[in-house]
Coordinates of C-alpha atoms in Angstrom, one line a residue:
M198 CA 101.0 112.8 99.7
L199 CA 100.0 109.2 99.2
I200 CA 100.5 109.6 95.4
W201 CA 104.0 110.9 95.9
F202 CA 104.9 108.0 98.1
V203 CA 103.6 105.6 95.4
V204 CA 105.6 107.4 92.7
L205 CA 108.7 107.2 94.9
Y206 CA 108.2 103.5 95.5
L207 CA 107.9 102.8 91.8
L208 CA 111.1 104.8 91.1
V209 CA 113.0 103.0 93.8
S210 CA 111.9 99.6 92.4
I211 CA 113.1 100.6 89.0
G212 CA 116.4 101.7 90.5
I213 CA 116.9 98.4 92.3
G214 CA 116.0 96.5 89.2
L215 CA 118.4 98.5 87.0
Y216 CA 121.2 98.1 89.5
A217 CA 120.8 94.3 89.4
A218 CA 120.8 94.5 85.6
T219 CA 124.5 95.6 85.7
R220 CA 125.4 92.1 86.9
V221 CA 123.7 90.5 83.9
H222 CA 126.4 89.4 81.4
N223 CA 124.9 86.5 79.5
T224 CA 121.6 84.6 78.8
K225 CA 122.1 82.3 81.7
D226 CA 122.3 85.3 84.1
F227 CA 119.2 86.8 82.4
A228 CA 117.1 83.6 82.3
V229 CA 117.9 81.8 85.6
A230 CA 120.0 84.4 87.5
G231 CA 123.2 82.4 86.8
R232 CA 121.9 79.6 89.1
H233 CA 123.6 80.9 92.2
L234 CA 120.7 82.2 94.4
P235 CA 120.9 81.3 98.1
L236 CA 118.0 79.8 100.2
P237 CA 116.5 83.1 101.5
V238 CA 116.3 84.6 98.0
V239 CA 114.9 81.4 96.5
T240 CA 112.3 81.2 99.2
A241 CA 111.3 84.8 98.6
T242 CA 111.1 84.4 94.8
V243 CA 109.1 81.2 95.1
F244 CA 106.7 82.9 97.5
A245 CA 106.4 85.8 95.0
T246 CA 105.5 83.3 92.2
W247 CA 101.9 83.4 93.4
F248 CA 101.6 86.3 95.8
G249 CA 100.3 88.9 93.4
A250 CA 97.0 90.4 92.2
E251 CA 95.0 87.2 92.6
A252 CA 96.1 86.6 96.2
V253 CA 95.5 90.2 97.3
F254 CA 92.4 91.2 95.4
G255 CA 91.1 88.0 93.7
A256 CA 91.3 85.4 96.4
S257 CA 90.3 87.8 99.2
S258 CA 87.1 89.0 97.5
T259 CA 86.3 85.5 96.3
F260 CA 86.6 84.2 99.9
V261 CA 84.2 86.9 101.2
K262 CA 81.7 85.9 98.5
E263 CA 82.0 82.1 98.4
G264 CA 84.0 81.1 101.5
L265 CA 86.9 78.6 101.5
R266 CA 85.2 76.4 98.9
G267 CA 85.6 79.3 96.4
V268 CA 89.3 79.5 96.9
V269 CA 90.2 75.9 96.5
A270 CA 92.3 76.7 93.4
D271 CA 94.2 79.4 95.2
P272 CA 95.8 79.1 97.8
F273 CA 95.1 75.4 98.2
G274 CA 95.9 74.3 94.7
S275 CA 98.6 76.8 94.0
S276 CA 100.6 76.1 97.2
M277 CA 100.4 72.4 96.6
C278 CA 101.7 73.1 93.1
L279 CA 104.8 74.7 94.5
V280 CA 105.5 71.7 96.7
L281 CA 105.1 69.2 93.9
A282 CA 107.0 71.3 91.4
G283 CA 109.9 71.8 93.9
I284 CA 110.2 68.1 94.4
F285 CA 109.8 67.3 90.7
F286 CA 112.2 69.9 89.3
S287 CA 114.9 69.6 91.9
R288 CA 115.0 65.8 91.6
Y289 CA 114.5 65.2 87.9
L290 CA 115.3 68.4 86.0
Y291 CA 117.8 70.5 88.0
K292 CA 120.9 68.5 87.0
L293 CA 120.1 68.9 83.3
N294 CA 121.3 72.5 83.5
I295 CA 118.6 73.7 81.1
I296 CA 117.1 77.2 81.1
T297 CA 113.6 76.5 80.0
L298 CA 111.0 73.7 80.2
G299 CA 110.9 73.7 76.4
D300 CA 114.5 72.5 76.5
F301 CA 113.4 69.4 78.3
Y302 CA 110.7 68.7 75.8
R303 CA 113.2 68.9 73.0
I304 CA 115.9 66.8 74.7
R305 CA 113.4 64.1 75.8
Y306 CA 111.2 64.1 72.6
N307 CA 111.9 66.3 69.6
R308 CA 111.6 69.7 68.1
A309 CA 107.9 69.4 67.3
V310 CA 107.0 68.6 70.9
E311 CA 109.2 71.5 72.0
V312 CA 107.4 74.0 69.8
I313 CA 103.8 72.9 70.6
T314 CA 104.3 72.7 74.4
T315 CA 106.2 76.1 74.3
L316 CA 103.2 77.7 72.6
C317 CA 100.9 76.2 75.2
I318 CA 103.0 77.6 78.0
V319 CA 103.3 81.0 76.4
A320 CA 99.5 81.2 75.8
S321 CA 98.8 80.3 79.4
Y322 CA 100.5 83.4 80.6
L323 CA 98.2 85.8 78.8
G324 CA 95.6 85.6 81.5
W325 CA 98.1 85.4 84.4
V326 CA 100.1 88.5 83.4
S327 CA 97.1 90.4 82.4
A328 CA 95.6 89.9 85.8
Q329 CA 98.7 91.6 87.4
I330 CA 98.5 94.5 84.9
K331 CA 94.8 94.9 85.6
A332 CA 95.5 95.1 89.3
L333 CA 98.2 97.7 88.9
G334 CA 95.7 99.8 87.0
L335 CA 93.2 99.3 89.8
I336 CA 95.6 100.5 92.4
L337 CA 96.8 103.6 90.5
N338 CA 93.1 104.5 89.8
V339 CA 92.1 104.2 93.5
V340 CA 95.1 106.0 94.9
T341 CA 94.7 109.0 92.6
H342 CA 90.9 109.1 93.3
D343 CA 90.2 108.5 89.6
G344 CA 92.8 111.1 88.6
I345 CA 94.5 108.3 86.6
S346 CA 91.9 106.0 84.8
Q347 CA 92.3 102.3 85.2
T348 CA 93.3 102.1 81.5
A349 CA 96.1 104.7 82.0
G350 CA 97.1 102.9 85.2
M351 CA 97.5 99.6 83.4
I352 CA 99.7 101.2 80.7
L353 CA 101.8 103.0 83.3
G354 CA 102.1 99.9 85.5
A355 CA 103.1 97.8 82.5
I356 CA 105.8 100.3 81.5
V357 CA 107.3 100.3 85.0
V358 CA 107.5 96.5 85.3
L359 CA 108.7 96.2 81.7
T360 CA 111.6 98.6 82.3
Y361 CA 113.5 96.7 85.0
T362 CA 112.5 93.2 83.7
T363 CA 113.8 94.0 80.2
F364 CA 117.2 95.1 81.5
G365 CA 117.7 92.8 84.5
G366 CA 115.8 89.6 83.7
M367 CA 115.6 87.0 86.4
L368 CA 118.4 88.6 88.5
S369 CA 116.4 91.8 88.8
V370 CA 113.3 89.8 89.6
A371 CA 115.1 87.8 92.3
V372 CA 116.6 90.8 94.0
L373 CA 113.3 92.7 94.0
D374 CA 111.4 89.7 95.1
F375 CA 113.5 89.5 98.2
V376 CA 113.0 93.2 99.0
Q377 CA 109.3 93.2 98.1
M378 CA 108.5 90.1 100.1
A379 CA 109.6 91.8 103.3
V380 CA 107.7 95.0 102.3
S381 CA 104.5 93.2 101.4
M382 CA 104.4 90.8 104.4
G383 CA 105.2 93.6 106.9
G384 CA 102.7 96.0 105.3
L385 CA 99.8 93.6 105.1
F386 CA 100.4 92.3 108.7
Y387 CA 100.3 95.9 109.9
I388 CA 97.0 96.6 108.1
A389 CA 95.5 93.4 109.5
T390 CA 96.3 94.7 113.0
V391 CA 94.6 98.0 112.2
M392 CA 91.5 96.2 111.0
A393 CA 91.5 93.9 114.0
D394 CA 91.4 97.0 116.3
K395 CA 88.4 98.4 114.3
T396 CA 86.4 95.2 114.4
G397 CA 87.0 94.2 118.0
G398 CA 89.8 91.7 117.5
V399 CA 90.8 88.8 115.3
A400 CA 88.4 86.4 117.1
T401 CA 85.4 88.6 116.3
V402 CA 86.1 88.5 112.6
I403 CA 86.8 84.7 112.6
D404 CA 83.6 84.0 114.6
H405 CA 81.5 86.1 112.3
A406 CA 83.0 84.4 109.2
S407 CA 82.4 81.0 110.8
A408 CA 78.8 81.8 111.6
A409 CA 78.3 82.9 108.0
G410 CA 79.5 79.5 106.8
K411 CA 82.7 80.9 105.2
F412 CA 84.9 78.1 106.6
E413 CA 83.0 75.2 104.9
F414 CA 85.5 73.8 102.5
F415 CA 84.2 70.6 101.0
P416 CA 81.1 70.7 98.8
P417 CA 77.7 68.9 99.6
P418 CA 77.5 65.2 98.7
D419 CA 76.7 65.8 95.1
P420 CA 79.0 64.0 92.6
W421 CA 78.9 66.8 90.0
M422 CA 79.7 69.5 92.6
W423 CA 82.6 67.4 93.7
I424 CA 83.9 67.0 90.1
T425 CA 83.7 70.8 89.7
F426 CA 85.5 71.3 93.0
I427 CA 88.2 68.8 92.1
G428 CA 88.5 70.3 88.7
A429 CA 89.3 73.8 90.1
W430 CA 91.8 72.3 92.5
V431 CA 93.6 70.1 90.0
T432 CA 93.7 72.9 87.3
M433 CA 95.9 75.1 89.5
M434 CA 97.8 72.3 91.3
L435 CA 98.9 70.3 88.2
G436 CA 98.3 72.8 85.3
S437 CA 100.8 75.2 86.9
I438 CA 103.6 72.7 87.2
P439 CA 104.6 73.0 83.5
Q440 CA 105.2 76.7 83.9
Q441 CA 108.4 78.5 83.1
D442 CA 108.2 81.0 86.0
V443 CA 107.9 78.2 88.6
F444 CA 110.7 76.4 86.9
Q445 CA 112.9 79.5 86.7
R446 CA 112.5 80.4 90.3
I447 CA 113.2 76.9 91.6
T448 CA 116.1 76.1 89.3
S449 CA 117.8 79.5 89.9
A450 CA 119.0 78.0 93.2
K451 CA 122.7 77.3 93.5
S452 CA 122.0 73.6 94.5
A453 CA 119.3 71.0 94.2
K454 CA 119.0 70.9 98.0
I455 CA 118.4 74.7 98.1
A456 CA 115.9 74.3 95.2
I457 CA 113.7 71.8 97.1
W458 CA 113.9 73.6 100.5
G459 CA 113.3 77.0 98.9
S460 CA 110.1 75.7 97.2
L461 CA 108.8 74.0 100.3
L462 CA 109.4 77.1 102.5
G463 CA 108.0 79.5 99.9
A464 CA 104.9 77.4 99.4
S465 CA 104.3 77.1 103.2
I466 CA 104.7 80.9 103.7
Y467 CA 102.5 81.6 100.8
F468 CA 99.7 79.3 101.9
C469 CA 99.6 80.8 105.4
F470 CA 100.0 84.4 104.4
T471 CA 97.3 84.4 101.8
F472 CA 94.8 84.4 104.6
V473 CA 95.9 87.8 105.7
P474 CA 94.3 89.7 102.7
M475 CA 91.2 87.5 103.2
F476 CA 91.0 88.6 106.8
I477 CA 91.4 92.3 105.8
A478 CA 88.7 92.0 103.1
Y479 CA 86.2 90.2 105.4
S480 CA 86.8 92.9 108.0
A481 CA 85.1 95.3 105.6
T482 CA 81.8 93.6 106.1
L483 CA 81.9 94.3 109.8
I484 CA 83.4 97.9 109.6
D485 CA 80.9 99.3 107.1
P486 CA 78.4 96.7 105.9
G487 CA 76.2 99.3 104.3
Q488 CA 78.9 100.3 101.8
F489 CA 81.0 97.2 101.3
V490 CA 78.5 94.3 101.4
P491 CA 76.6 95.4 98.3
M492 CA 80.0 95.9 96.5
L493 CA 81.1 92.4 97.5
Q494 CA 77.7 90.9 96.4
S495 CA 78.0 92.6 93.0
E496 CA 78.7 90.4 90.0
S497 CA 80.9 93.0 88.5
P498 CA 84.7 92.6 89.1
A499 CA 85.0 96.4 88.9
D500 CA 82.9 96.6 92.2
Y501 CA 84.1 93.8 94.4
Q502 CA 87.8 94.1 93.5
R503 CA 87.8 97.7 94.8
V504 CA 86.7 96.8 98.3
L505 CA 90.1 96.2 99.8
P506 CA 91.8 99.4 98.5
L507 CA 88.7 101.5 99.3
L508 CA 88.6 100.1 102.8
V509 CA 92.2 101.1 103.4
L510 CA 91.7 104.6 101.9
E511 CA 88.6 105.4 103.9
Q512 CA 89.3 103.6 107.2
T513 CA 93.0 104.1 107.9
P514 CA 95.4 107.0 108.5
L515 CA 97.9 108.2 105.8
A516 CA 100.8 106.1 107.2
A517 CA 98.7 102.9 107.0
Q518 CA 97.7 103.8 103.5
V519 CA 101.3 104.3 102.4
I520 CA 102.3 100.9 104.0
F521 CA 99.3 99.1 102.4
F522 CA 99.8 100.4 98.9
G523 CA 103.5 99.9 99.1
A524 CA 102.9 96.3 100.2
V525 CA 100.4 95.6 97.5
L526 CA 102.5 97.2 94.8
S527 CA 105.4 95.0 96.0
A528 CA 103.4 91.9 95.7
I529 CA 102.0 92.6 92.3
M530 CA 105.2 93.9 90.8
S531 CA 107.1 90.8 92.0
C532 CA 104.6 88.5 90.5
S533 CA 104.1 90.4 87.2
S534 CA 107.8 90.8 86.5
A535 CA 108.6 87.1 86.7
T536 CA 105.4 86.1 84.8
L537 CA 106.3 88.6 82.1
L538 CA 109.9 87.3 81.9
A539 CA 109.0 83.6 81.8
P540 CA 107.0 83.3 78.6
S541 CA 109.3 85.7 76.8
V542 CA 112.4 83.7 77.6
T543 CA 110.6 80.5 76.7
F544 CA 109.5 81.9 73.3
A545 CA 113.0 83.2 72.5
E546 CA 114.8 80.0 73.6
N547 CA 112.4 77.4 72.2
I548 CA 110.9 79.1 69.2
V549 CA 113.1 81.9 67.9
R550 CA 116.5 80.1 68.5
G551 CA 115.4 77.2 66.4
F552 CA 115.3 79.4 63.3
F553 CA 118.6 81.1 64.1
P554 CA 120.8 78.3 65.5
H555 CA 124.1 80.1 64.8
M556 CA 123.1 83.2 66.8
G557 CA 125.7 84.4 69.4
D558 CA 125.0 84.8 73.1
H559 CA 124.9 88.6 73.1
A560 CA 122.6 88.7 70.0
F561 CA 120.3 86.2 71.6
L562 CA 120.2 88.2 74.8
R563 CA 118.9 91.1 72.7
V564 CA 116.3 88.7 71.2
M565 CA 115.1 87.8 74.7
R566 CA 114.7 91.4 75.6
L567 CA 112.8 92.2 72.4
C568 CA 110.5 89.2 73.2
I569 CA 109.7 90.7 76.6
V570 CA 108.7 94.0 75.0
G571 CA 106.5 92.2 72.4
F572 CA 104.8 90.0 74.9
A573 CA 104.2 93.0 77.2
C574 CA 102.3 94.7 74.4
V575 CA 100.2 91.6 73.8
V576 CA 99.4 91.2 77.5
L577 CA 98.5 94.9 77.9
T578 CA 96.1 94.6 74.9
F579 CA 94.5 91.5 76.4
A580 CA 94.2 93.2 79.8
L581 CA 92.5 96.2 78.3
L582 CA 90.0 94.1 76.4
S583 CA 89.1 91.5 79.0
N584 CA 86.2 91.9 81.3
A585 CA 87.0 88.8 83.5
S586 CA 87.8 89.1 87.2
I587 CA 91.4 88.9 88.3
F588 CA 90.7 85.6 90.1
K589 CA 89.0 84.1 87.0
M590 CA 91.8 85.3 84.7
V591 CA 94.3 83.5 86.8
E592 CA 92.2 80.4 87.4
N593 CA 91.6 80.0 83.6
A594 CA 95.2 80.5 82.7
Y595 CA 96.3 77.0 83.4
K596 CA 93.7 75.0 81.6
V597 CA 95.8 74.9 78.4
T598 CA 98.9 73.6 80.2
L599 CA 96.9 71.0 82.1
A600 CA 95.4 69.6 78.9
G601 CA 98.5 69.9 76.7
A602 CA 101.8 70.0 78.6
F603 CA 101.5 68.3 82.0
I604 CA 101.3 64.7 80.9
P605 CA 104.3 64.9 78.4
L606 CA 106.4 66.6 81.1
V607 CA 105.7 64.1 83.9
A608 CA 105.7 61.0 81.7
G609 CA 108.9 62.1 80.0
A610 CA 110.7 62.3 83.4
L611 CA 109.1 59.3 85.2
W612 CA 108.2 56.8 82.5
K613 CA 111.0 55.1 80.5
R614 CA 108.6 53.9 77.8
A615 CA 107.2 57.4 76.9
T616 CA 107.9 58.1 73.3
T617 CA 107.7 61.1 70.9
Q618 CA 104.6 59.5 69.3
G619 CA 103.0 59.3 72.8
A620 CA 103.8 62.9 73.6
L621 CA 102.3 64.1 70.4
A622 CA 99.2 62.0 70.9
A623 CA 98.9 63.3 74.5
I624 CA 99.2 66.9 73.3
V625 CA 96.8 66.7 70.4
G626 CA 94.3 64.5 72.3
G627 CA 94.4 66.7 75.4
L628 CA 94.1 70.0 73.6
M629 CA 91.5 69.0 71.0
S630 CA 89.2 67.3 73.6
W631 CA 89.5 70.3 75.9
L632 CA 88.8 72.9 73.2
L633 CA 85.8 70.9 71.8
V634 CA 84.1 70.6 75.2
E635 CA 85.0 74.2 76.2
F636 CA 83.5 75.8 73.2
L637 CA 80.8 73.4 72.0
V638 CA 79.3 72.1 75.2
E639 CA 77.3 74.9 76.9
E640 CA 77.4 73.4 80.4
S641 CA 79.6 70.4 80.7
P642 CA 79.0 68.4 84.0
V643 CA 82.7 67.6 83.9
P644 CA 85.2 70.5 83.7
P645 CA 86.6 70.6 80.1
Q646 CA 90.2 70.7 81.3
L647 CA 89.7 67.5 83.2
I648 CA 88.4 65.8 80.1
G649 CA 91.5 67.1 78.3
L650 CA 93.7 65.7 81.0
G651 CA 92.1 62.3 80.7
F652 CA 92.5 62.3 76.9
S653 CA 96.1 63.5 77.3
F654 CA 96.9 60.6 79.7
G655 CA 95.2 58.1 77.3
G656 CA 97.1 59.5 74.3
M657 CA 100.4 59.1 76.1
I658 CA 99.8 55.5 77.0
L659 CA 98.4 54.4 73.7
G660 CA 100.7 56.5 71.6
S661 CA 103.8 55.1 73.4
L662 CA 102.8 51.5 73.7
L663 CA 100.8 50.7 70.5
P664 CA 103.8 51.1 68.1
Q665 CA 105.9 48.9 70.4
W666 CA 103.2 46.2 70.6
I667 CA 102.5 46.3 66.8
G668 CA 106.1 46.4 65.7
H669 CA 108.8 45.5 68.1
R670 CA 109.6 46.3 71.7
L671 CA 112.1 49.1 72.0
P672 CA 115.1 48.5 74.1
Q673 CA 114.7 50.0 77.6
E674 CA 117.2 52.6 78.7
D675 CA 117.9 54.5 81.9
I676 CA 115.9 57.6 81.0
H677 CA 117.7 59.9 83.5
A678 CA 121.1 58.8 82.3
A679 CA 120.0 59.3 78.7
L680 CA 118.6 62.8 79.5
H681 CA 121.8 63.8 81.2
H682 CA 123.8 62.6 78.2
R683 CA 121.6 64.5 75.7
A684 CA 121.7 67.7 77.9
A685 CA 125.5 67.5 78.2
A686 CA 125.7 67.2 74.4
E687 CA 123.8 70.5 74.1
T688 CA 125.8 72.3 76.8
H689 CA 128.4 73.6 74.3
H690 CA 125.8 75.3 72.2
A691 CA 122.9 76.0 74.6
H692 CA 123.9 79.6 75.2
G693 CA 125.0 80.9 71.9
E694 CA 126.9 78.3 69.9
P695 CA 124.9 76.4 67.2
R696 CA 123.1 73.2 68.1
P697 CA 124.4 70.0 66.3

């Protein structure tokens, strides 16, 4: 019975997504939902940016193992990212009327910066989307009692998400996010109440976690432990800002005011609600410590990531199981669809279009859809081959954008004297230093991505100012007026007509 409910839910999701696809008429509809989403939908889609596999399975099991200190990246870093991104995008980029972050890098700098940063952004999604696909495989494997292997489950889950995302784009994603946010929040709240009854109440679980030291957030007074702690926080908080899915969801709003309020509300709801799966997972240690504590203490992700679904299967009635797995599928499918769409749209707009500048809008829409299919195949392969945990796959995803894309984005919008030379120096310096430390230094006391961020910052400053000091000082201009002028100059060709 549970399996048929899951199948029905997947079919309904595909149906809703395909219905929304009938309203997609051009690339702007496909990439940013025509930029006409109201506040409730923007809030839901911003919430769904992060509420996926890592929040339900990754962060919850990590909290049980390591406490609040272990989840500094998510939800603390990720929710702060949504706040900062909402303020930044709505104030500085919304009026440019662009559909990807790569467009900003091209307008502000040049084609070379656009291509390199786009490749960084696309590469960062491998781990993120793979984590969602891996979680879908886990759910289908558990629900069918190993009737569907995790590998087959990943393939099936990827096909389902690929179907409605390919046809409907951001419009399908936004509509499903709104529906699935209600399902996931209601379902997980209900499961939390069931677990509270089994453990003797919410206070019992909280008191037990507190006595076990799970609410200790800050590390001991050891400078190297603090650096590692800050590195995990900053990687998710800042490295996630130059991300196409965050940008798409915020700038799909029908006004800049709705964009900022939607991001703030979505971030706040996400931060608070992420503790619900943590509560459910920790309840397992009180309900059946003999079974679940060894699984949670295991170093294998295949063990501790199964605690939450097994707890529900073994400790709740069928109705609760249906609600839980419907809620979890809602959360993961919302997250995976947008994170599959984002890098594909970015690659099509900022890499492929440059080679075919005279391509019409309908032909380019087909290219976007082909890119989604291609990226889905790459992601599925990566998910099948990776042995990393869901939480680590997500946490590691944003090192490349922190080192290579964050400084050029922020400096380009906020610093008038940032130049193309500075951007290239920031990208090359950040990426090379990060990669060298990551792969050549066995145990760096400073997280490699923080070293990359430092070199990127220095490269931007020196690369921008040295040529001006050695040669002549460039005339200062109002950077925002210049950006609006350049963006307006591209408006007539941004969605199908050739670029000048």
